[in-house]
Short mmCIF file of C-alpha atoms and ligand atoms in Angstrom, two decimals:
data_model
loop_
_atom_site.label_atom_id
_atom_site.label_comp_id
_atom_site.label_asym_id
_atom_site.label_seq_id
_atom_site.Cartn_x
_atom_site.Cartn_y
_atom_site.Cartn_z
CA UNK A 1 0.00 0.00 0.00
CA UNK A 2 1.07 3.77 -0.76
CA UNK A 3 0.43 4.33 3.08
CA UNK A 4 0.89 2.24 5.37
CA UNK A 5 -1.67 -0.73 6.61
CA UNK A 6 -1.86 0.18 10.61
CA UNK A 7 -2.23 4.46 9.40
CA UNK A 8 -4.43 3.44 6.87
CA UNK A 9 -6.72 1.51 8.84
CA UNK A 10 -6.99 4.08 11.68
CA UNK A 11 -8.42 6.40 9.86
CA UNK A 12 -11.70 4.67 9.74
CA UNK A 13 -12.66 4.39 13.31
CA UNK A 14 -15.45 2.02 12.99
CA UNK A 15 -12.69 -0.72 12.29
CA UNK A 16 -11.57 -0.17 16.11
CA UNK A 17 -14.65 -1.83 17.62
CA UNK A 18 -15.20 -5.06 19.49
CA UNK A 19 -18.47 -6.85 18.28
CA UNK A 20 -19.54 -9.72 20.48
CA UNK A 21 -16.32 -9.00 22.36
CA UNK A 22 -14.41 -9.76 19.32
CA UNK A 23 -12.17 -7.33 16.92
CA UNK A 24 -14.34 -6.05 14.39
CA UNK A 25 -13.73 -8.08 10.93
CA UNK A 26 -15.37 -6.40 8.06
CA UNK A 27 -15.77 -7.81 4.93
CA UNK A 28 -19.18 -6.85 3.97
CA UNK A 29 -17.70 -3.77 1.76
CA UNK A 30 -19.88 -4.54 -1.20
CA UNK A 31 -22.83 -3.82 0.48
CA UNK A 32 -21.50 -0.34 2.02
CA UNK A 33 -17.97 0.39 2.78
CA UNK A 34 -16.81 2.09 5.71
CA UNK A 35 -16.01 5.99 6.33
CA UNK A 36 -12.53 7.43 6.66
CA UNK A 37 -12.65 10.73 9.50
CA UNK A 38 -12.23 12.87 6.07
CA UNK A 39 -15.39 12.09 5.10
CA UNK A 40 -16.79 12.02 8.36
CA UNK A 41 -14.96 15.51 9.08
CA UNK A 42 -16.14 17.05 5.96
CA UNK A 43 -19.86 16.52 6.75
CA UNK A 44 -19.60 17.92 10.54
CA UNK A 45 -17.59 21.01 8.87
CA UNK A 46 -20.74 21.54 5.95
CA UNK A 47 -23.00 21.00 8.48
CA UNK A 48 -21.14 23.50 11.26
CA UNK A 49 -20.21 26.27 8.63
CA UNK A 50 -21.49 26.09 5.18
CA UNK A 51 -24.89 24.81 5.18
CA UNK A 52 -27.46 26.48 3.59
CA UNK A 53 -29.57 25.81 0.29
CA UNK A 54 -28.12 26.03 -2.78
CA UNK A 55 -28.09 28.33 -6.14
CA UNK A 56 -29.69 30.99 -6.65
CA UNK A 57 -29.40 32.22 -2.66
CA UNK A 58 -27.83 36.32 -2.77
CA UNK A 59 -26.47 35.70 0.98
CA UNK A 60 -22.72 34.78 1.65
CA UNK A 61 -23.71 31.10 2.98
CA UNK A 62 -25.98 30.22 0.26
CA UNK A 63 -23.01 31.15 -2.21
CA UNK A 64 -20.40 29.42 -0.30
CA UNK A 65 -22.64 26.10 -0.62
CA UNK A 66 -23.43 26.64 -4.35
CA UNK A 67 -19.61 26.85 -5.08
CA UNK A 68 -18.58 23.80 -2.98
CA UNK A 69 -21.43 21.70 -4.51
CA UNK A 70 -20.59 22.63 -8.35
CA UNK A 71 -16.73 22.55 -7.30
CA UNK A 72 -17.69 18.99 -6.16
CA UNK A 73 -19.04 18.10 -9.32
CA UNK A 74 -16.20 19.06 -11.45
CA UNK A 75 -13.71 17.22 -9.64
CA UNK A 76 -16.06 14.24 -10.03
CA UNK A 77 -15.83 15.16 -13.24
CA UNK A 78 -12.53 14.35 -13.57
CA UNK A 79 -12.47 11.49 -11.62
CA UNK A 80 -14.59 9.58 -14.45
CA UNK A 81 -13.00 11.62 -16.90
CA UNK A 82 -16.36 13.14 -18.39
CA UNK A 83 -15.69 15.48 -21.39
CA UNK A 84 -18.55 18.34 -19.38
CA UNK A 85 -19.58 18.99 -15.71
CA UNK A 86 -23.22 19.06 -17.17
CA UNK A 87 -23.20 15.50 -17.68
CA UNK A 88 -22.41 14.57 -14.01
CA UNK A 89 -26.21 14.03 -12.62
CA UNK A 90 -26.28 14.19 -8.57
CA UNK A 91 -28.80 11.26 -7.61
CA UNK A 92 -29.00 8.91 -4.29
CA UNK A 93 -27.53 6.57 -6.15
CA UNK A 94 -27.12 3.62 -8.26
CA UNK A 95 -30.90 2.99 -8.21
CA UNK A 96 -31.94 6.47 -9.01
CA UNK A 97 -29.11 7.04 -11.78
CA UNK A 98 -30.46 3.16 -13.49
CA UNK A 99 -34.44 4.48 -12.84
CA UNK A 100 -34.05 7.56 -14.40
CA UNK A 101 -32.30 6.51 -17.69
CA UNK A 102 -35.23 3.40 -17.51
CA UNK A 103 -37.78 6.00 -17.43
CA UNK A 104 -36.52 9.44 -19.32
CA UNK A 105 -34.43 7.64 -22.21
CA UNK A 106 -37.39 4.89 -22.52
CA UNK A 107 -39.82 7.42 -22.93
CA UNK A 108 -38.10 9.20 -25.54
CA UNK A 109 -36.14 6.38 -27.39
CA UNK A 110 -38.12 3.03 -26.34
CA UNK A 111 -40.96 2.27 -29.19
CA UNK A 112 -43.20 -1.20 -29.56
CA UNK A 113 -41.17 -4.18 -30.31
CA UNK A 114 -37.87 -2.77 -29.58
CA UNK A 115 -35.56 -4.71 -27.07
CA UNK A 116 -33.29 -4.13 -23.90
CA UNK A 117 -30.27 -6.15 -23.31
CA UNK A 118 -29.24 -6.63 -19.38
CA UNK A 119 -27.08 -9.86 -18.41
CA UNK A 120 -28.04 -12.72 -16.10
CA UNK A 121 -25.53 -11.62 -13.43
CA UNK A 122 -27.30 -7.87 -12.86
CA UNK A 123 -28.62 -6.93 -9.63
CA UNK A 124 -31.95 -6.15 -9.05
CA UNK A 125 -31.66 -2.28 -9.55
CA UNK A 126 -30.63 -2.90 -13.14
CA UNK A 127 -33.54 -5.56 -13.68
CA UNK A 128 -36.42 -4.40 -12.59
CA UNK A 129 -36.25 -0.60 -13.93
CA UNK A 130 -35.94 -2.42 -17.43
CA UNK A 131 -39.12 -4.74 -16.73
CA UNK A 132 -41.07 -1.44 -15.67
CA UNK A 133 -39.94 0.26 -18.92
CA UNK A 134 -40.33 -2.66 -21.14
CA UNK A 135 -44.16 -3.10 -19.99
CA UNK A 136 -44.66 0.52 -20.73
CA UNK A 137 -43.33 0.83 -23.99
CA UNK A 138 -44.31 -2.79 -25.25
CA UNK A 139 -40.69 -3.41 -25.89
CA UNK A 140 -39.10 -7.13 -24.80
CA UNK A 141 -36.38 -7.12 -22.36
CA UNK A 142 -33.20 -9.95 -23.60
CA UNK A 143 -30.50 -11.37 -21.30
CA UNK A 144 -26.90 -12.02 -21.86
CA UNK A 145 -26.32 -15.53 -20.39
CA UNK A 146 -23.18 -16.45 -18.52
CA UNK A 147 -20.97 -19.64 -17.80
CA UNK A 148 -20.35 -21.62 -15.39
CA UNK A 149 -17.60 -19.63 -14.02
CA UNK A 150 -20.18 -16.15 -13.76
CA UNK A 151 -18.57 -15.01 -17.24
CA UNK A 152 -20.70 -12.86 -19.70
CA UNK A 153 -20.64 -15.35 -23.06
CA UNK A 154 -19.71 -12.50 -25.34
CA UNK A 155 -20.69 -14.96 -28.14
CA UNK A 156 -24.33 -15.36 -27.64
CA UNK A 157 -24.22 -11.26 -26.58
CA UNK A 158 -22.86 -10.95 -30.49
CA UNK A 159 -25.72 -13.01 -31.46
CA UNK A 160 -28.49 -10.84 -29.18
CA UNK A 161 -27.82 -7.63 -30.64
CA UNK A 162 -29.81 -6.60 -33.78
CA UNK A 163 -31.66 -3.67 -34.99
CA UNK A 164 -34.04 -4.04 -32.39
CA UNK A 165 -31.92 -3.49 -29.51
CA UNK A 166 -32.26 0.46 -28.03
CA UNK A 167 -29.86 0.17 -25.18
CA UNK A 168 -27.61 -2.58 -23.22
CA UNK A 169 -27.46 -2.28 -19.68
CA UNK A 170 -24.91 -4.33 -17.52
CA UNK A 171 -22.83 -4.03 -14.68
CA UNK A 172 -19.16 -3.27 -14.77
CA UNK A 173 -18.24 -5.71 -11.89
CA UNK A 174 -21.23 -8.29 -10.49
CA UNK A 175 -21.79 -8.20 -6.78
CA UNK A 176 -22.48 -11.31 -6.52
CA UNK A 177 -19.46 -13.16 -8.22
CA UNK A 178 -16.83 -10.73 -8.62
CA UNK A 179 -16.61 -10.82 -12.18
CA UNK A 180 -15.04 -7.84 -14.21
CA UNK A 181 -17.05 -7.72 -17.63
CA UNK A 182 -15.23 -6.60 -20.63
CA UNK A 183 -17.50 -3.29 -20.96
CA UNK A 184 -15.29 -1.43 -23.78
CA UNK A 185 -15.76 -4.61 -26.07
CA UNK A 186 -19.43 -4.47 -25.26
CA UNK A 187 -20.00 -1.28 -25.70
CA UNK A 188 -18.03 -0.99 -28.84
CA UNK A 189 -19.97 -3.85 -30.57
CA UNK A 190 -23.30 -1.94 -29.37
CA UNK A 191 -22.18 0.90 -30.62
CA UNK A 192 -21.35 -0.81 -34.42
CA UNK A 193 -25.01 -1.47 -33.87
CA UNK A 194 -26.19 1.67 -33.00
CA UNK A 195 -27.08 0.49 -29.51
CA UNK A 196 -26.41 3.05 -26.40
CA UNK A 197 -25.28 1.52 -23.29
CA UNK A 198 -25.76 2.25 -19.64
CA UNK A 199 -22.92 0.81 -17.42
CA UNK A 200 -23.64 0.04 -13.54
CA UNK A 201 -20.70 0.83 -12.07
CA UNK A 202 -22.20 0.23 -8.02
CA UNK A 203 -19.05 -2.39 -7.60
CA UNK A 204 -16.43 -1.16 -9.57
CA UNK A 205 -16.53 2.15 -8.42
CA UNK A 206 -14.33 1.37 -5.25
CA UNK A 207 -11.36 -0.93 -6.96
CA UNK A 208 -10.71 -0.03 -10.74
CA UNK A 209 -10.60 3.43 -12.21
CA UNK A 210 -13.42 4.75 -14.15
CA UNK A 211 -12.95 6.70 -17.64
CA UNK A 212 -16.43 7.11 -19.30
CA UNK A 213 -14.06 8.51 -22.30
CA UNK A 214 -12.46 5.57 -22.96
CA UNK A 215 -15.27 3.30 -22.35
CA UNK A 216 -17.45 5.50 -24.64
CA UNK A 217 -20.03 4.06 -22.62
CA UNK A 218 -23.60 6.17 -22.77
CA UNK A 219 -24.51 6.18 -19.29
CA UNK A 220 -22.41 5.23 -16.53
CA UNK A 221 -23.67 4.84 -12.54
CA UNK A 222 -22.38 4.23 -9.21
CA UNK A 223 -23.03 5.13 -5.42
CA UNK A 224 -21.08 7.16 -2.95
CA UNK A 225 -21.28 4.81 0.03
CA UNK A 226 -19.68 1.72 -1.64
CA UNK A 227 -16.89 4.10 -1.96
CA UNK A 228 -16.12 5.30 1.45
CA UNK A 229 -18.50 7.73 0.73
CA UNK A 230 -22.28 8.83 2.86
CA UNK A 231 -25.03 7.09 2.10
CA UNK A 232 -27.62 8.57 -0.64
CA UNK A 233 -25.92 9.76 -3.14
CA UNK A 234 -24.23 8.82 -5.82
CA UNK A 235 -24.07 9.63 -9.80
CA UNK A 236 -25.40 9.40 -13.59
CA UNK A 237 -22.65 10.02 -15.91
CA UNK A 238 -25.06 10.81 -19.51
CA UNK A 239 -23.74 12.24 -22.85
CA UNK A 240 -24.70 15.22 -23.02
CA UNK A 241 -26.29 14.15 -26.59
CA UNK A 242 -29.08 11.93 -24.95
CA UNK A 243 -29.66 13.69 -21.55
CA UNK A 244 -30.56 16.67 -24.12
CA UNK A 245 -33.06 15.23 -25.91
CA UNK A 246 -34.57 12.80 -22.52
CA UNK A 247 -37.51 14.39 -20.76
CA UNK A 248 -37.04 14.91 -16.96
CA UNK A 249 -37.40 12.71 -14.49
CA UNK A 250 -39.13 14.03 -11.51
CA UNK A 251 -40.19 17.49 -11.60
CA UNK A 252 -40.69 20.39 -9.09
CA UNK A 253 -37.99 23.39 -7.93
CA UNK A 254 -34.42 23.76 -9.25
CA UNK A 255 -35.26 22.00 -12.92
CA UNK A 256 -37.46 24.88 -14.27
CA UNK A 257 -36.39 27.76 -16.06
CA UNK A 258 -39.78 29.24 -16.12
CA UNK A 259 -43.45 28.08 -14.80
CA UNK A 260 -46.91 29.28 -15.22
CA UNK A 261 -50.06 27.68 -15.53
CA UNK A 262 -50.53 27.25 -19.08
CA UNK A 263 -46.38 26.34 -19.80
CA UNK A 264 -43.49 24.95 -17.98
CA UNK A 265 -40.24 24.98 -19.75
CA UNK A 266 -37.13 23.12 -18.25
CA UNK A 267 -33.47 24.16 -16.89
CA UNK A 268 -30.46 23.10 -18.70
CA UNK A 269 -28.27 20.62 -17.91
CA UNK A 270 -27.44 19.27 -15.39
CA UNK A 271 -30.33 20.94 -13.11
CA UNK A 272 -33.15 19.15 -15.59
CA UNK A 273 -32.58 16.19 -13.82
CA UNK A 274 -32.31 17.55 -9.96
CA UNK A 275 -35.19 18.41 -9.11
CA UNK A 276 -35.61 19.82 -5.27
CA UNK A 277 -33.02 20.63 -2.80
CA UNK A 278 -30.09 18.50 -3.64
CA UNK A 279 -28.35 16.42 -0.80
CA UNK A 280 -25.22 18.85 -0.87
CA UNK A 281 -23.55 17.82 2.37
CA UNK A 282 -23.38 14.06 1.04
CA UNK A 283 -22.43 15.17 -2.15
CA UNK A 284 -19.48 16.91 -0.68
CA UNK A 285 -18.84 13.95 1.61
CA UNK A 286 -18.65 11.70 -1.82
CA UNK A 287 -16.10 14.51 -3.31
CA UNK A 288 -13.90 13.49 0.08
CA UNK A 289 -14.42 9.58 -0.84
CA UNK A 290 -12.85 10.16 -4.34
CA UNK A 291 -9.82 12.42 -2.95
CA UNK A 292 -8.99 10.16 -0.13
CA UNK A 293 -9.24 6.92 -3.14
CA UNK A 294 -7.04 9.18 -5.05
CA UNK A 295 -4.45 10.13 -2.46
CA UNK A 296 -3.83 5.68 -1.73
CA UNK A 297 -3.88 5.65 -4.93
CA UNK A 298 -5.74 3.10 -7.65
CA UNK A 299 -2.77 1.26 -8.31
CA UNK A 300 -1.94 0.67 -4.50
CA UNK A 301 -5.56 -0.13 -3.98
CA UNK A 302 -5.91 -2.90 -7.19
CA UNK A 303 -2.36 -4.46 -6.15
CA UNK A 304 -3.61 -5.27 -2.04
CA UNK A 305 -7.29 -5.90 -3.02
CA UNK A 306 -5.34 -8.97 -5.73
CA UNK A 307 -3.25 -9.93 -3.00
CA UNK A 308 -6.75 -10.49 -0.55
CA UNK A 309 -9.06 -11.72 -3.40
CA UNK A 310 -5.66 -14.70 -4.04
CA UNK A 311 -4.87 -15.16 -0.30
CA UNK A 312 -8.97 -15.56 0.53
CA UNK A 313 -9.13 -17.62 -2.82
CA UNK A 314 -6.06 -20.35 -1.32
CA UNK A 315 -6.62 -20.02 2.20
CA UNK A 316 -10.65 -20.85 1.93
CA UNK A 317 -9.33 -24.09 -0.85
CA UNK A 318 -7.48 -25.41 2.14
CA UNK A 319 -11.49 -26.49 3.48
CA UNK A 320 -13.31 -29.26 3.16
CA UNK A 321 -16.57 -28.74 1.19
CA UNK A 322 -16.54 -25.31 0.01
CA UNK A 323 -18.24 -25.01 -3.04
CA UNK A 324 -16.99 -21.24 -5.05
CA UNK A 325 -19.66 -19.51 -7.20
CA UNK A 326 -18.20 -17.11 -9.11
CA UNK A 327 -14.53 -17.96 -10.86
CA UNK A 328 -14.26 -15.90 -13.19
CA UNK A 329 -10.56 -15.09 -14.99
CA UNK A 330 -11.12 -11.69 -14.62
CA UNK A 331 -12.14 -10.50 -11.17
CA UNK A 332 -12.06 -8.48 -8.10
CA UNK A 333 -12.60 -8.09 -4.09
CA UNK A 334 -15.65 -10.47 -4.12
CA UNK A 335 -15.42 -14.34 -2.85
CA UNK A 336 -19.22 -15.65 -2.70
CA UNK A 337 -19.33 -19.90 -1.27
CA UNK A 338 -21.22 -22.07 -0.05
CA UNK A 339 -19.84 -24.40 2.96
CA UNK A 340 -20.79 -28.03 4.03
CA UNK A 341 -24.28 -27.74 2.97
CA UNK A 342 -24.85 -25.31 5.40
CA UNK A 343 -27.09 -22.92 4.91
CA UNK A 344 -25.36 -19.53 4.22
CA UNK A 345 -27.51 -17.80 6.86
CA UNK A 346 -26.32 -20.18 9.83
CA UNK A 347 -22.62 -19.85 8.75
CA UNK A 348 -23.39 -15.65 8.39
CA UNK A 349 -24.64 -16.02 11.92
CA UNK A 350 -22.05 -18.04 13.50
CA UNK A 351 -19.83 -15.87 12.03
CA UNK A 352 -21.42 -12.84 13.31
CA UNK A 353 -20.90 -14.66 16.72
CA UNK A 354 -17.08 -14.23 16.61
CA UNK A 355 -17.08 -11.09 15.17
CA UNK A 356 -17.00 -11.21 11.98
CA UNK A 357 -19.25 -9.43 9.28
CA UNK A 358 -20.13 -11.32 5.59
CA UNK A 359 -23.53 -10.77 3.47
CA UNK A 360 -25.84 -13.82 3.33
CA UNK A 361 -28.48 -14.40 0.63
CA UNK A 362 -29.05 -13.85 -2.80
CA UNK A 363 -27.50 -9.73 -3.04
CA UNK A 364 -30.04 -9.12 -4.71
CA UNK A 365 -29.14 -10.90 -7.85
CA UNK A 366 -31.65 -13.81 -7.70
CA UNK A 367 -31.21 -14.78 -11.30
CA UNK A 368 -27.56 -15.73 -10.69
CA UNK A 369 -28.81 -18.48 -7.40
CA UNK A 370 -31.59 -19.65 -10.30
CA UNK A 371 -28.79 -20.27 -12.74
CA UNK A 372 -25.98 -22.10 -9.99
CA UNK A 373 -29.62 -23.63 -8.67
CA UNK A 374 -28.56 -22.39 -5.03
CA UNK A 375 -30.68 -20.42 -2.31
CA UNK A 376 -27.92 -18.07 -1.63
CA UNK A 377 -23.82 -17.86 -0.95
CA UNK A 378 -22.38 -16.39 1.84
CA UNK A 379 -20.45 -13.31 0.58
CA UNK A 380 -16.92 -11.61 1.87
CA UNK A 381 -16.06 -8.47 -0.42
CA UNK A 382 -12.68 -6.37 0.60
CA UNK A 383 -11.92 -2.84 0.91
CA UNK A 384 -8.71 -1.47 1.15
CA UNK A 385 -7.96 -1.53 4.66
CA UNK A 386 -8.75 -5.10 5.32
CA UNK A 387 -5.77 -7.57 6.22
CA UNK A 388 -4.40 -10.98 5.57
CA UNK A 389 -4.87 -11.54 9.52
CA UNK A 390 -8.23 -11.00 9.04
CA UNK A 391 -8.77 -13.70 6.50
CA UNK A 392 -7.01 -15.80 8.60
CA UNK A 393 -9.66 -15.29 12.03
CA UNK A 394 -12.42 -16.43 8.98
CA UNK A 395 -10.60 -19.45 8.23
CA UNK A 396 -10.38 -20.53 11.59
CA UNK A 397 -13.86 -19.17 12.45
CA UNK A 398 -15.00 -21.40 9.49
CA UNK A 399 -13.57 -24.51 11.12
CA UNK A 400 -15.46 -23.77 14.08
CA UNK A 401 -18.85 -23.51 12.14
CA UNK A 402 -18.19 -26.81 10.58
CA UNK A 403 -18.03 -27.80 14.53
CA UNK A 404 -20.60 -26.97 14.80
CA UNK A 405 -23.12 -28.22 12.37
CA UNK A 406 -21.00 -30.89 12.31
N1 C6P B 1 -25.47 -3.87 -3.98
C1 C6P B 1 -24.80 -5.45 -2.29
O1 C6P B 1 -24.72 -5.84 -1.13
P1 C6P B 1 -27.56 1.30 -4.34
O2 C6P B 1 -28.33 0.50 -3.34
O3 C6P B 1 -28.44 2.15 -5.19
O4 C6P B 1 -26.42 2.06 -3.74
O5 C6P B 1 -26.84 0.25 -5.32
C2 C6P B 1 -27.59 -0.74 -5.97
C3 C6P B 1 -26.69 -1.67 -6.69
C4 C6P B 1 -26.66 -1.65 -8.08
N2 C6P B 1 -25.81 -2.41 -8.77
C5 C6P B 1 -24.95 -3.24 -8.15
C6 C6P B 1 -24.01 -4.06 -8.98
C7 C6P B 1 -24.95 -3.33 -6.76
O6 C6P B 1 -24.09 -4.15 -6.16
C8 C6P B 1 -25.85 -2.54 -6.00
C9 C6P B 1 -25.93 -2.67 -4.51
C10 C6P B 1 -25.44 -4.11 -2.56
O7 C6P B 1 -24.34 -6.10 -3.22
C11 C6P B 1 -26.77 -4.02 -1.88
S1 C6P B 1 -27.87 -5.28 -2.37
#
């Protein structure tokens, strides 16, 4: 690591606590990573000497807020290397960026008989939008299947795309398996085809840098929390060609330029799409996330995150009976199993016992169980500040749930 493991680690307090008078191990990071003091810091300091609503305000506070909220969205700006600060949409997240390209670009681009490609690994939030929009437009949603390792088979993907298709949506990294899909081949045989493409970006976000430039992906989302970030809010990367010409979302203050009774007509871009008062103290919390990623550094972050996923990877193939889902070539921070027929719940609880924190269930990708036939996995994901030790207190704890259940 750029800094050091012991520094690193104390500067997200949560890590220092006992749970059932054990050392805190967390490895539930996929579902909502922990908060370093900066973040923490910078909400306490919007919240003791900035706050106040935004644009348009005359008074001194009102002004100060305005400029550290649009200051905010320009360095996110760079941080996905978007070509315009008008195409970085403020939402609450990963589930409001994927709902409002299902509804605004479905309403606009989505026609009878026209098709949606998603993938069978997607979580829920970039399902069900597509189900909703698909019923209201009379269009038919298609899925990319996978293999048995929780790979995208880029083959039959070739074969799904026609004139038909209006827009692929898939995730960058699945939650549930780990797997890194190749997005910049998929998005440049959509493209060939005329196709726009929305990438869901909730899991890779946190590990793997993001350049919507690149990519020359359409839409791009992801969520501030799963990034050491606060809680609702995150962000809708759009070319600025398509959020043009989509109608708004949700409607009310902020994304008007003028309103009477008899005609409405709508801000520019960015504010079209945020309607209300914005949640600028989280926003400037998530502008903290990014420069404290930054400052470790991505390369720092990618090369200890390997080292976990391989030392979890060996260290859980020295038990009996554990059964991986998810093996993909390519993939990151995410080890879902299933151990000695035991249901994942009872090992997540047991676990829990002796201090240790992993997801149970389906995470919200119930497709992926159907297709591995399985109720659930339990789930460890990484962040950067978790430790080889720590794998090491699951292994053992492992052996003791085997115990037992015997
Ligand atoms: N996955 C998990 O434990 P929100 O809730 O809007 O921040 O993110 C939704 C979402 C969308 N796409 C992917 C790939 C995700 O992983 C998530 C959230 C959490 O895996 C909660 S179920």
């Amino acid at each position: 690591m750029a800094v050091k493991e012991d520094i690193l680690r104390k500067q997200f307090p949560i890590l220092g606590l006992t749970v059932n008078k054990r050392p805190l191990v967390y490895f539930d990071n996929a579902a909502t990573t922990q908060k370093p003091v900066a973040v923490i810091d910078r909400l306490r300091h919007y919240y003791e000497s900035e706050n106040s609503n935004i644009h348009r305000g005359a008074h001194y506070l009102s002004q100060l807020a305005t400029e550290a909220y649009e200051q905010a969205r320009e360095n996110i700006r760079k941080f996905i290397n978007a070509g315009q600060n008008h195409e970085v949409i403020f939402t609450r997240g990963t589930t409001e960026s994927i709902n409002l390209v299902a509804y605004a670009f479905s309403k606009k681009f989505l026609n009878p008989g026209d098709e949606v490609l998603i993938s069978e690994m997607e979580h829920h939030s970039n399902i069900v939008p597509w189900q909703i929009a698909c019923e209201n437009h009379q269009a038919h949603l298609k899925i990319i299947p996978m293999n048995e390792k929780g790979e995208l088979r880029m083959d039959q993907y070739r074969k799904l795309l026609s004139e038909k298709t209006k827009l692929v949506a898939v995730t960058h990294v699945s939650n549930s398996l780990g797997t890194i899909n190749p997005v910049k081949e998929i998005i440049q045989l959509a493209h060939q085809n005329n196709t726009a493409v929305l990438v869901d970006g909730a899991q890779a976000a946190p590990h793997i840098p993001i350049d919507v430039k690149a990519l020359d992906c359409d839409f791009y989302c992801f969520s501030g929390h799963k990034m050491y970030g606060p809680m609702g809010v995150g962000v809708l990367f759009g070319k600025e060609k398509w959020l043009e010409q989509m109608p708004p979302y949700q409607s009310g203050g902020e994304m008007i330029k003028e309103v009477s009774f008899k005609k409405t007509t709508y801000n520019e871009l960015p504010f079209k799409f945020e309607a209300g008062t914005p949640n600028v103290a989280d926003v400037l919390g998530m502008e903290k996330a990014i420069q404290f990623i930054l400052e470790v550094g991505h390369k720092a972050i990618a090369r200890h995150e390997n080292d976990l996923l391989q030392y979890a990877i060996n260290r859980l193939s020295e038990l009996e009976n554990i059964r991986f889902i998810g093996t993909a070539e390519q993939r990151t921070s995410v080890v879902s199993f299933l151990f000695n027929d035991i249901h994942p719940y009872d090992t997540g609880t047991i676990l829990d016992k002796l201090g240790i924190a992993v997801r149970t269930g389906h995470h919200c990708a119930q497709p992926v169980m159907d297709h591995f036939q399985i109720p659930g996995t339990v789930r460890i994901s990484f962040a950067l500040y978790n430790t080889k030790e720590e794998i090491d207190v699951l292994v053992k704890a492992l052996a003791k749930v085997r115990e037992m259940f015997g």
